[in-house]
Short mmCIF file of C-alpha atoms and ligand atoms in Angstrom, two decimals:
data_model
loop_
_atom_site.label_atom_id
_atom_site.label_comp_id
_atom_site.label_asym_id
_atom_site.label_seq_id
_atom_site.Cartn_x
_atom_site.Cartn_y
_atom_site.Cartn_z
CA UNK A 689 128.41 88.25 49.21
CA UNK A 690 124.95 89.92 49.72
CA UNK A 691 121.67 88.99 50.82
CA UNK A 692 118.19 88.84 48.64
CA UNK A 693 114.79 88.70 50.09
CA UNK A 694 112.41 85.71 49.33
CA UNK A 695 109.16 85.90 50.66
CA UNK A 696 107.48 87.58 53.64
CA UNK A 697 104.53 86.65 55.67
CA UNK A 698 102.08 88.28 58.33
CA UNK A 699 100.37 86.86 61.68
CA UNK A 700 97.55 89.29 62.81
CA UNK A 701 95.31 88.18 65.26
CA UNK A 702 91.54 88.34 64.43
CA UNK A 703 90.26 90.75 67.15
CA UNK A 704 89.49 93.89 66.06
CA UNK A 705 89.08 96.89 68.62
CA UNK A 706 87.65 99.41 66.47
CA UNK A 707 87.73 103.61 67.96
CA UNK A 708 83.88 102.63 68.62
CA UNK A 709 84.82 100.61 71.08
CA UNK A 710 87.61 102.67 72.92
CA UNK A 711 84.74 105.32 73.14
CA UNK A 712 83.29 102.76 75.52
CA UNK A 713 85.83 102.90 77.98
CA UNK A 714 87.99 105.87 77.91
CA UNK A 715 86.36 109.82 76.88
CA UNK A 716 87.95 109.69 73.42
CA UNK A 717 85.83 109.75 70.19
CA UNK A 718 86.59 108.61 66.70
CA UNK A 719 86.41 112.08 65.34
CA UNK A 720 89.71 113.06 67.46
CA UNK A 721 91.50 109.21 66.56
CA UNK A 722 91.22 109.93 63.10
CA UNK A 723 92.19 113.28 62.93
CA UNK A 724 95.07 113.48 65.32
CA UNK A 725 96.42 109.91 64.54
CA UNK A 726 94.29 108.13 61.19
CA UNK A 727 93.78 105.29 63.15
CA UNK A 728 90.30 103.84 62.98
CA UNK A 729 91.06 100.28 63.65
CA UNK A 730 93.69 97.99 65.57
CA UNK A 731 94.24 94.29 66.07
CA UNK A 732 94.62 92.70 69.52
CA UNK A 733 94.93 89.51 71.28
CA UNK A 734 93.11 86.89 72.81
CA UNK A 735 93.59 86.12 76.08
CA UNK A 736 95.34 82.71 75.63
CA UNK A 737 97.61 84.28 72.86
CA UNK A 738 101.18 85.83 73.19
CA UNK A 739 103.66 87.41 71.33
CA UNK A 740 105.10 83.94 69.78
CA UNK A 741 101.76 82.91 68.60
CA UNK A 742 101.90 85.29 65.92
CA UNK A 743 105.20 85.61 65.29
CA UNK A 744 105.28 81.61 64.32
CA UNK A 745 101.95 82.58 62.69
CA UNK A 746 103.80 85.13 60.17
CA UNK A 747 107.28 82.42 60.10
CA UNK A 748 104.69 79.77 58.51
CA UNK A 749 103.37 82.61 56.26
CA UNK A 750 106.77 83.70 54.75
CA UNK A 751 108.24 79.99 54.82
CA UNK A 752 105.39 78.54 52.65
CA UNK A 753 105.56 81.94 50.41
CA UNK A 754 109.21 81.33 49.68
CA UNK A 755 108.46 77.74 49.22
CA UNK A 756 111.43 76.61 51.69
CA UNK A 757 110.68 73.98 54.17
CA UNK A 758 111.38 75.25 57.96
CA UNK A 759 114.62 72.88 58.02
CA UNK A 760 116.09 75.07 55.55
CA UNK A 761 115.69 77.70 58.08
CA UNK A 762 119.55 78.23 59.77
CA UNK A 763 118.75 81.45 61.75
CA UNK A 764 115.68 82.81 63.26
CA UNK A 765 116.39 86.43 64.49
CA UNK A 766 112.87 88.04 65.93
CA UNK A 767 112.56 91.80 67.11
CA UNK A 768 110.44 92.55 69.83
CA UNK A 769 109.80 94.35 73.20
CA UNK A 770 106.97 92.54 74.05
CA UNK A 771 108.40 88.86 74.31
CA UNK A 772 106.81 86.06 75.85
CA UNK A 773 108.86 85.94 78.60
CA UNK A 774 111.90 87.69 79.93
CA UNK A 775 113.72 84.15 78.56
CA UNK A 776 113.67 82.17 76.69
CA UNK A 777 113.46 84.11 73.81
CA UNK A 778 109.94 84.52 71.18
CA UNK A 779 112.78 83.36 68.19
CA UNK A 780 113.32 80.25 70.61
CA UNK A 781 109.79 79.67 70.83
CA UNK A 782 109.40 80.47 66.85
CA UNK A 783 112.15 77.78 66.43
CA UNK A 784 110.07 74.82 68.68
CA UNK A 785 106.84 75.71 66.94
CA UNK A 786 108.58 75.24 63.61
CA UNK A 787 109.74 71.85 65.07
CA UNK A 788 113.30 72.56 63.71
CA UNK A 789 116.45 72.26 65.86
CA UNK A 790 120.11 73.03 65.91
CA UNK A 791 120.18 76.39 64.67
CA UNK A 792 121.13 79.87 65.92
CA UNK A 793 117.55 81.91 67.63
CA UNK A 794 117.55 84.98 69.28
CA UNK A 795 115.86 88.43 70.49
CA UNK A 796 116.93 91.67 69.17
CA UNK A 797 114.89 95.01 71.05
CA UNK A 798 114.84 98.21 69.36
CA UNK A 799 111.37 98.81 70.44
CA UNK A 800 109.84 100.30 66.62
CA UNK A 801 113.25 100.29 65.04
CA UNK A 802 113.74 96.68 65.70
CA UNK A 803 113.23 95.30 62.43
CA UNK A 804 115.73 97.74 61.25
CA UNK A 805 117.89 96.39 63.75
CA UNK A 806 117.18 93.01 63.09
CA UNK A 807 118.04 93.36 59.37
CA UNK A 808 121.86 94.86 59.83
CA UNK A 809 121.79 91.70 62.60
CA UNK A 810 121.05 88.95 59.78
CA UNK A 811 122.82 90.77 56.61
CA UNK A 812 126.38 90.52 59.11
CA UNK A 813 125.52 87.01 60.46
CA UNK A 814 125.21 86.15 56.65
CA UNK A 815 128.41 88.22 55.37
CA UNK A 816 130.14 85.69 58.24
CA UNK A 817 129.32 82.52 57.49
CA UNK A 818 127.10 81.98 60.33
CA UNK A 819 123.98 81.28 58.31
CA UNK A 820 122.57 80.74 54.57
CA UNK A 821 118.61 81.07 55.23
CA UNK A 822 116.92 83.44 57.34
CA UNK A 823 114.23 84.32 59.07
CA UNK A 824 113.62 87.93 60.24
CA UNK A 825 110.30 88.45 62.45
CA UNK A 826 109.11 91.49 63.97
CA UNK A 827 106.59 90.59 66.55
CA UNK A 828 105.28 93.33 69.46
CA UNK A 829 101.91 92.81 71.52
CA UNK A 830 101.85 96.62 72.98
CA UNK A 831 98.02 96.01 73.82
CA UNK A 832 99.23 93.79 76.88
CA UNK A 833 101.38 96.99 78.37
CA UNK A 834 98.82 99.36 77.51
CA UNK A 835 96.68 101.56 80.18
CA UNK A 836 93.38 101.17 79.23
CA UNK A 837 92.75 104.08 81.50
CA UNK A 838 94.93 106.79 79.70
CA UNK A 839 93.40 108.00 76.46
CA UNK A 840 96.36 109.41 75.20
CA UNK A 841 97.99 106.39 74.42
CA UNK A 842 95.65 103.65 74.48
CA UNK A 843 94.14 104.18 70.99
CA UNK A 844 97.68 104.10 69.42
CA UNK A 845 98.96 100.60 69.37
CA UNK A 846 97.96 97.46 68.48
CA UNK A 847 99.34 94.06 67.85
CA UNK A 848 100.98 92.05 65.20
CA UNK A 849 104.03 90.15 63.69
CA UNK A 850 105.61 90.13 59.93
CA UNK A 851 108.15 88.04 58.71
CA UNK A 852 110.98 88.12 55.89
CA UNK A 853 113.15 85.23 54.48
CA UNK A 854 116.47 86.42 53.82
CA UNK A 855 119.13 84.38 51.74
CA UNK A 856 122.81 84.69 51.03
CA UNK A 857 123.49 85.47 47.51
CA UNK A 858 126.14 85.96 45.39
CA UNK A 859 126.89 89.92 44.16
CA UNK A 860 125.58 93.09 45.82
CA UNK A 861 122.69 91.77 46.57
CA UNK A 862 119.19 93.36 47.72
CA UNK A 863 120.07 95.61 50.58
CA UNK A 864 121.19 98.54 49.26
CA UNK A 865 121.92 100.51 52.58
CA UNK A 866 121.31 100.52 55.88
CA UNK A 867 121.28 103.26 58.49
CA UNK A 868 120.55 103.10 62.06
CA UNK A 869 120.51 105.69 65.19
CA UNK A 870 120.20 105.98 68.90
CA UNK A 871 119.84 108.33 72.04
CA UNK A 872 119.47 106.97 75.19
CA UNK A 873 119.69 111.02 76.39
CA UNK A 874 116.07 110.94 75.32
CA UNK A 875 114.98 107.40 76.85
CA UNK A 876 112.36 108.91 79.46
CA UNK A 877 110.40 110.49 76.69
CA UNK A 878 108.82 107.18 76.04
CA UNK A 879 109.34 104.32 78.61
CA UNK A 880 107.26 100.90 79.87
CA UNK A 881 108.50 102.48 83.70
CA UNK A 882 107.44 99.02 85.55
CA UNK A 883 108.44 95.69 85.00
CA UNK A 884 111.69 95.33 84.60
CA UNK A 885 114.65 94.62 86.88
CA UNK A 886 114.47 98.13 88.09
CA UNK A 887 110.95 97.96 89.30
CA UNK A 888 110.01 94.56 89.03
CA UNK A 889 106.38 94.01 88.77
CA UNK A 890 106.18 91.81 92.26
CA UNK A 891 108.14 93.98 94.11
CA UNK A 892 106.24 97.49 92.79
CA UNK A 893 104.48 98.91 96.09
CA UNK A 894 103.72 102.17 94.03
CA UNK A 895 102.14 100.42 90.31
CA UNK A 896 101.08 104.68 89.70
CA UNK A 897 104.77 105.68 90.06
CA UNK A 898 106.20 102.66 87.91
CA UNK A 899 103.63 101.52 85.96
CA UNK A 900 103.84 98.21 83.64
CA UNK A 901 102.25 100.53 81.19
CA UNK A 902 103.67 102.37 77.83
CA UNK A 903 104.00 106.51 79.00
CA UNK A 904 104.82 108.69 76.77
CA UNK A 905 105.17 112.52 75.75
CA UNK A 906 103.59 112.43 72.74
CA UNK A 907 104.73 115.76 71.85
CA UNK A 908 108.08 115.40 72.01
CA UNK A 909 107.82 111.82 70.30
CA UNK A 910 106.06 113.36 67.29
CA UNK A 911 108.97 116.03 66.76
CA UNK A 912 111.59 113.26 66.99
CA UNK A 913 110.19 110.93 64.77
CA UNK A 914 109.81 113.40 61.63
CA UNK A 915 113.23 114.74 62.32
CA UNK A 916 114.99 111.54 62.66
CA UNK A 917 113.13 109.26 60.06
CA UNK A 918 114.07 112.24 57.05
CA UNK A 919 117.68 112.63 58.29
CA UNK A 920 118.19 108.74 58.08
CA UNK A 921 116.08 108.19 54.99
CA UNK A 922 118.35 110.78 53.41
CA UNK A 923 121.47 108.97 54.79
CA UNK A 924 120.53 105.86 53.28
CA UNK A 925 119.84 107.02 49.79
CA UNK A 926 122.89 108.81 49.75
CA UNK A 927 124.87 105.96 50.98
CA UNK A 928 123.37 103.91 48.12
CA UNK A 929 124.35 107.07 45.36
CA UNK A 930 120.14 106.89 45.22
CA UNK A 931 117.51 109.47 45.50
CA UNK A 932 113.51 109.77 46.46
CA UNK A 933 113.12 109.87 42.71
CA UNK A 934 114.53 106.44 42.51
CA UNK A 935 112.21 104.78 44.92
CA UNK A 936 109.10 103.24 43.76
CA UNK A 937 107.83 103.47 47.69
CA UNK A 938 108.76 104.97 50.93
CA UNK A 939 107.89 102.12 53.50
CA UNK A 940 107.64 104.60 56.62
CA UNK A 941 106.92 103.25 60.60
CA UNK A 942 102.71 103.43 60.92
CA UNK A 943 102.21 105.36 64.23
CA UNK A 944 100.96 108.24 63.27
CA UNK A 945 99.25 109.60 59.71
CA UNK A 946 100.34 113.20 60.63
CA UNK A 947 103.84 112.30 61.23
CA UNK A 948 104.15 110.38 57.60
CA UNK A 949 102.38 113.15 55.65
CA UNK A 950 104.99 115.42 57.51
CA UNK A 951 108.03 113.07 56.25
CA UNK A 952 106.58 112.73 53.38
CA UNK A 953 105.87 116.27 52.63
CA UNK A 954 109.33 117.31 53.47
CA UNK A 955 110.99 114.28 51.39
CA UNK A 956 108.19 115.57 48.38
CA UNK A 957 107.02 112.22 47.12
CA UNK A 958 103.83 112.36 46.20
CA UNK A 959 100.88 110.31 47.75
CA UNK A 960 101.04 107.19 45.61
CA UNK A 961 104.83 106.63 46.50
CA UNK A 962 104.36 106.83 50.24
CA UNK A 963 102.45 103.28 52.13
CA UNK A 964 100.00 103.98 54.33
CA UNK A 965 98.14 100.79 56.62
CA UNK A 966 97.98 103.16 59.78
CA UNK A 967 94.35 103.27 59.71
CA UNK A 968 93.82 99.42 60.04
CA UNK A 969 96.08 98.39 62.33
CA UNK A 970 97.49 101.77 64.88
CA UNK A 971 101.00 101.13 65.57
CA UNK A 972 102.47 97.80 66.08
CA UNK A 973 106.39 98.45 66.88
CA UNK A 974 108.62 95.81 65.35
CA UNK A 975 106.00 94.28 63.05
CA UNK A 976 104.92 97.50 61.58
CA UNK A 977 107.54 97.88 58.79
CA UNK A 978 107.38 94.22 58.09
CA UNK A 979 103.52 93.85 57.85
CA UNK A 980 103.17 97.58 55.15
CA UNK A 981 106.52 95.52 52.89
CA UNK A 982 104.11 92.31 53.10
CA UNK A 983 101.19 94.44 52.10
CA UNK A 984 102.93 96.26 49.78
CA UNK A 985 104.33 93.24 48.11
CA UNK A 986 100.91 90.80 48.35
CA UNK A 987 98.97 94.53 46.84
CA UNK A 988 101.13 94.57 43.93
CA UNK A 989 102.56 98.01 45.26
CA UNK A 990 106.10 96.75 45.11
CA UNK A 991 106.95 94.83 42.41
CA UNK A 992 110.09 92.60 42.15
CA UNK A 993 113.50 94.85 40.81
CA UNK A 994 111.56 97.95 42.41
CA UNK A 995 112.93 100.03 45.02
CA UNK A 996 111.94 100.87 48.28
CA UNK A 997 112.84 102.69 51.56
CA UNK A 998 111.94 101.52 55.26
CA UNK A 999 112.45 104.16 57.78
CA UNK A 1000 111.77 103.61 61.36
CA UNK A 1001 111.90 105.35 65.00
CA UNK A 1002 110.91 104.19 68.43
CA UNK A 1003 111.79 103.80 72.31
CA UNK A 1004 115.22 104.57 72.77
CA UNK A 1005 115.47 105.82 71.10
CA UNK A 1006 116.27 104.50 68.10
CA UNK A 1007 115.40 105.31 64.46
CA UNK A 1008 116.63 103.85 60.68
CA UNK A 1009 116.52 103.54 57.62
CA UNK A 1010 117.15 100.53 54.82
CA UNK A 1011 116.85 101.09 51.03
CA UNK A 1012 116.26 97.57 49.53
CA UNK A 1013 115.79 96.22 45.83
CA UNK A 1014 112.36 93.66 46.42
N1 LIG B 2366 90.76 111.47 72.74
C1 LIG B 2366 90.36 112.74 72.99
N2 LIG B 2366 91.19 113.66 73.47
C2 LIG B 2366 92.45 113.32 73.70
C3 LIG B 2366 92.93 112.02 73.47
C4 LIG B 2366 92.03 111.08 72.98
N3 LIG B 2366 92.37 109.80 72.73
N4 LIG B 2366 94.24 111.97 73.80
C5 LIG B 2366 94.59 113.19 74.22
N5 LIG B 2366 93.51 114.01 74.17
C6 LIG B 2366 93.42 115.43 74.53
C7 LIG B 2366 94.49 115.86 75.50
O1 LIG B 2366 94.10 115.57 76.83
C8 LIG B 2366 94.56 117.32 75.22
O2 LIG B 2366 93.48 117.97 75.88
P1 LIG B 2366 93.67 119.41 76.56
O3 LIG B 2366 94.03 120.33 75.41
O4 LIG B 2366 92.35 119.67 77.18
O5 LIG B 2366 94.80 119.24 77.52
C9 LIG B 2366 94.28 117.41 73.72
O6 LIG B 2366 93.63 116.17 73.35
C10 LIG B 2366 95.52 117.58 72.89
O7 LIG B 2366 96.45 116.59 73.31
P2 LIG B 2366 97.88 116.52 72.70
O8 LIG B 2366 98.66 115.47 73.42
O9 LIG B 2366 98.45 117.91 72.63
O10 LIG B 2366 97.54 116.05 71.21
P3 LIG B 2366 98.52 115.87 70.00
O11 LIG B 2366 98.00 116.65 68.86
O12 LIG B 2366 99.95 116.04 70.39
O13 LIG B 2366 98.30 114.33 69.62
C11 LIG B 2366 99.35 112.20 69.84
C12 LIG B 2366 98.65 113.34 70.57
C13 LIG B 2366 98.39 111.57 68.86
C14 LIG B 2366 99.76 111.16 70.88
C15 LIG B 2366 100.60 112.74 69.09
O14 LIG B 2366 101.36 113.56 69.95
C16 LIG B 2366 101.46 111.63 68.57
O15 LIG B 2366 101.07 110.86 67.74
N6 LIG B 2366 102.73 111.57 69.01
C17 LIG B 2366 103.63 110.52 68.56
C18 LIG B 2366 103.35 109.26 69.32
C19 LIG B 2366 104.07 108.10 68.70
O16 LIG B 2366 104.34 108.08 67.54
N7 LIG B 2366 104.39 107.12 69.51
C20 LIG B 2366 105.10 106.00 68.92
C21 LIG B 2366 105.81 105.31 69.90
S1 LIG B 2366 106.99 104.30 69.12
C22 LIG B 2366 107.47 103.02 70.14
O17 LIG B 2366 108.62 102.68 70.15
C23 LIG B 2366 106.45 102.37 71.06
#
């Protein structure tokens, strides 16, 4: 048994925070955006909106694409750092929007990597029994734990959520191979400090020590990422008997233009075989390799048969890889 892909969908909200507008409140420009990162826009919330709102926004999206009903929906799996709450979970929340009940919802956090995650999650749940119909969501709102004071990471992220239906089929299937990495040696190097059970937020008397707030060595983060993302997009292919030459499109994480020109220097695929949304949306975590396959598929990019790579590092950290047949 193997698992196909049906349909994907995106939620995005409608704000726009453009690098104009960061100029306004931190000493940035959109000269040094572009050039260091390629980002010249990102999405963001509205005040009364969370993390669920869009992820239900994206479920609705992909459900209608596939032309399923939400009942036929027997698992709802959503990656995300940024959930509503600490419980219940954004897939629980997903799952009451959709008004469907009696089926399996949970959280999987892998920070970037989730959706990578998420996918070896639903492709075993399906090889068990457990479930026939999918839904995989990546969903992250990184704008609510962002300093809006510290221009070195607060024209990087934005927010957003992407869904996939997933199916058990018959055969091989469209998963190819999957790859996925951690090292919690490295976890400092990029780390919400406050808010958790170690430094809860009510019970912080020093908010500069443990902020709720994404910090980061950017530095170190960049070499990771290119190091990790080509060592696991190699392990894929090879796990699949494929090569770059096979691949129609190299789906890579959107956090930085740099680092996918790097990866996709050293891989040597050639512009046109290598998705790039960076520059409209910053990075999103979880949703960011589900929203460029949604693009790629709604642009006419990917075609159906045609292969494609997703590669993926964040907070962990955690990196992978997934060569799928869309
Ligand atoms: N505007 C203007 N100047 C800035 C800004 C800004 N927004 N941010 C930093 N600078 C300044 C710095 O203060 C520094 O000034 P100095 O030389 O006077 O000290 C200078 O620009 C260079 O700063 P660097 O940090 O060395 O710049 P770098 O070229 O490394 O780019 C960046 C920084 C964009 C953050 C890069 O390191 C990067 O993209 N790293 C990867 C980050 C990433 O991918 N994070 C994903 C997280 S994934 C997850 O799971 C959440």
């Amino acid at each position: 048994m193997g698992i196909r892909f049906l349909s994907t969908g995106a939620g995005l909200p409608e704000k726009i925070i453009t690098n104009a507008d960061l100029e306004k409140i931190v000493d940035t420009s959109d000269e040094w955006i572009t050039e260091r990162t390629g980002i010249k826009e990102r999405r963001m919330l509205e005040e009364s909106e969370a993390t669920s709102d869009i992820a239900l926004r994206a479920a609705r999206q992909a459900i209608d694409t596939a032309g399923l009903q939400p009942d036929d929906i027997d698992l709802i799996v959503v990656t995300t750092c940024t959930p509503d709450h600490l419980f219940p979970s954004v897939a629980c929340l997903v799952q009451k929007g959709l008004g469907i009940s009696q089926k399996i919802a949970f959280d999987v956090s892998a920070a970037c990597s989730g959706f990578l995650y998420g996918l070896a999650c639903v492709e075993g749940m399906i090889e068990k029994g457990l479930a026939k119909t999918a839904l995989l969501i990546g969903a992250d709102a990184l704008t609510r734990f962002t300093d809006w004071k510290d221009r070195g990471t607060c024209v990087l992220f934005g927010d957003g959520a992407g869904a996939l239906v997933i199916q058990a089929c018959e055969g091989p299937g469209d998963l190819l191979a999957i790859h996925l990495g951690s090292d919690g040696d490295s976890s400092h190097i990029l780390t919400i400090p406050g808010g958790g059970s170690k430094h809860p937020l009510g019970q912080i008397d020093n908010v500069d020590k443990y902020p709720p707030f994404i910090k980061m060595d950017g530095k170190e983060v960049f070499k990771f990422a290119v190091l990790r993302m080509i060592e696991s997009s190699m392990t894929a292919l090879k796990k699949c008997g494929k090569t770059t030459d096979d691949l129609k499109l190299l789906i890579p994480h959107q956090a930085n233009l740099r680092i996918i020109d790097a990866i996709a220097k050293r891989l040597k695929l050639s512009h046109d075989k290598v998705f790039r949304n960076v520059h409209k949306y910053g990075n999103m975590s979880a949703a960011t390799t589900i929203i460029a396959l949604d693009e790629a598929v709604r642009s006419g990019q990917l075609q159906r048969g045609e292969l494609a790579e997703l590669i993926a590092f964040g907070a962990g950290l955690t990196w992978g890889a997934a060569v799928v047949r869309w």
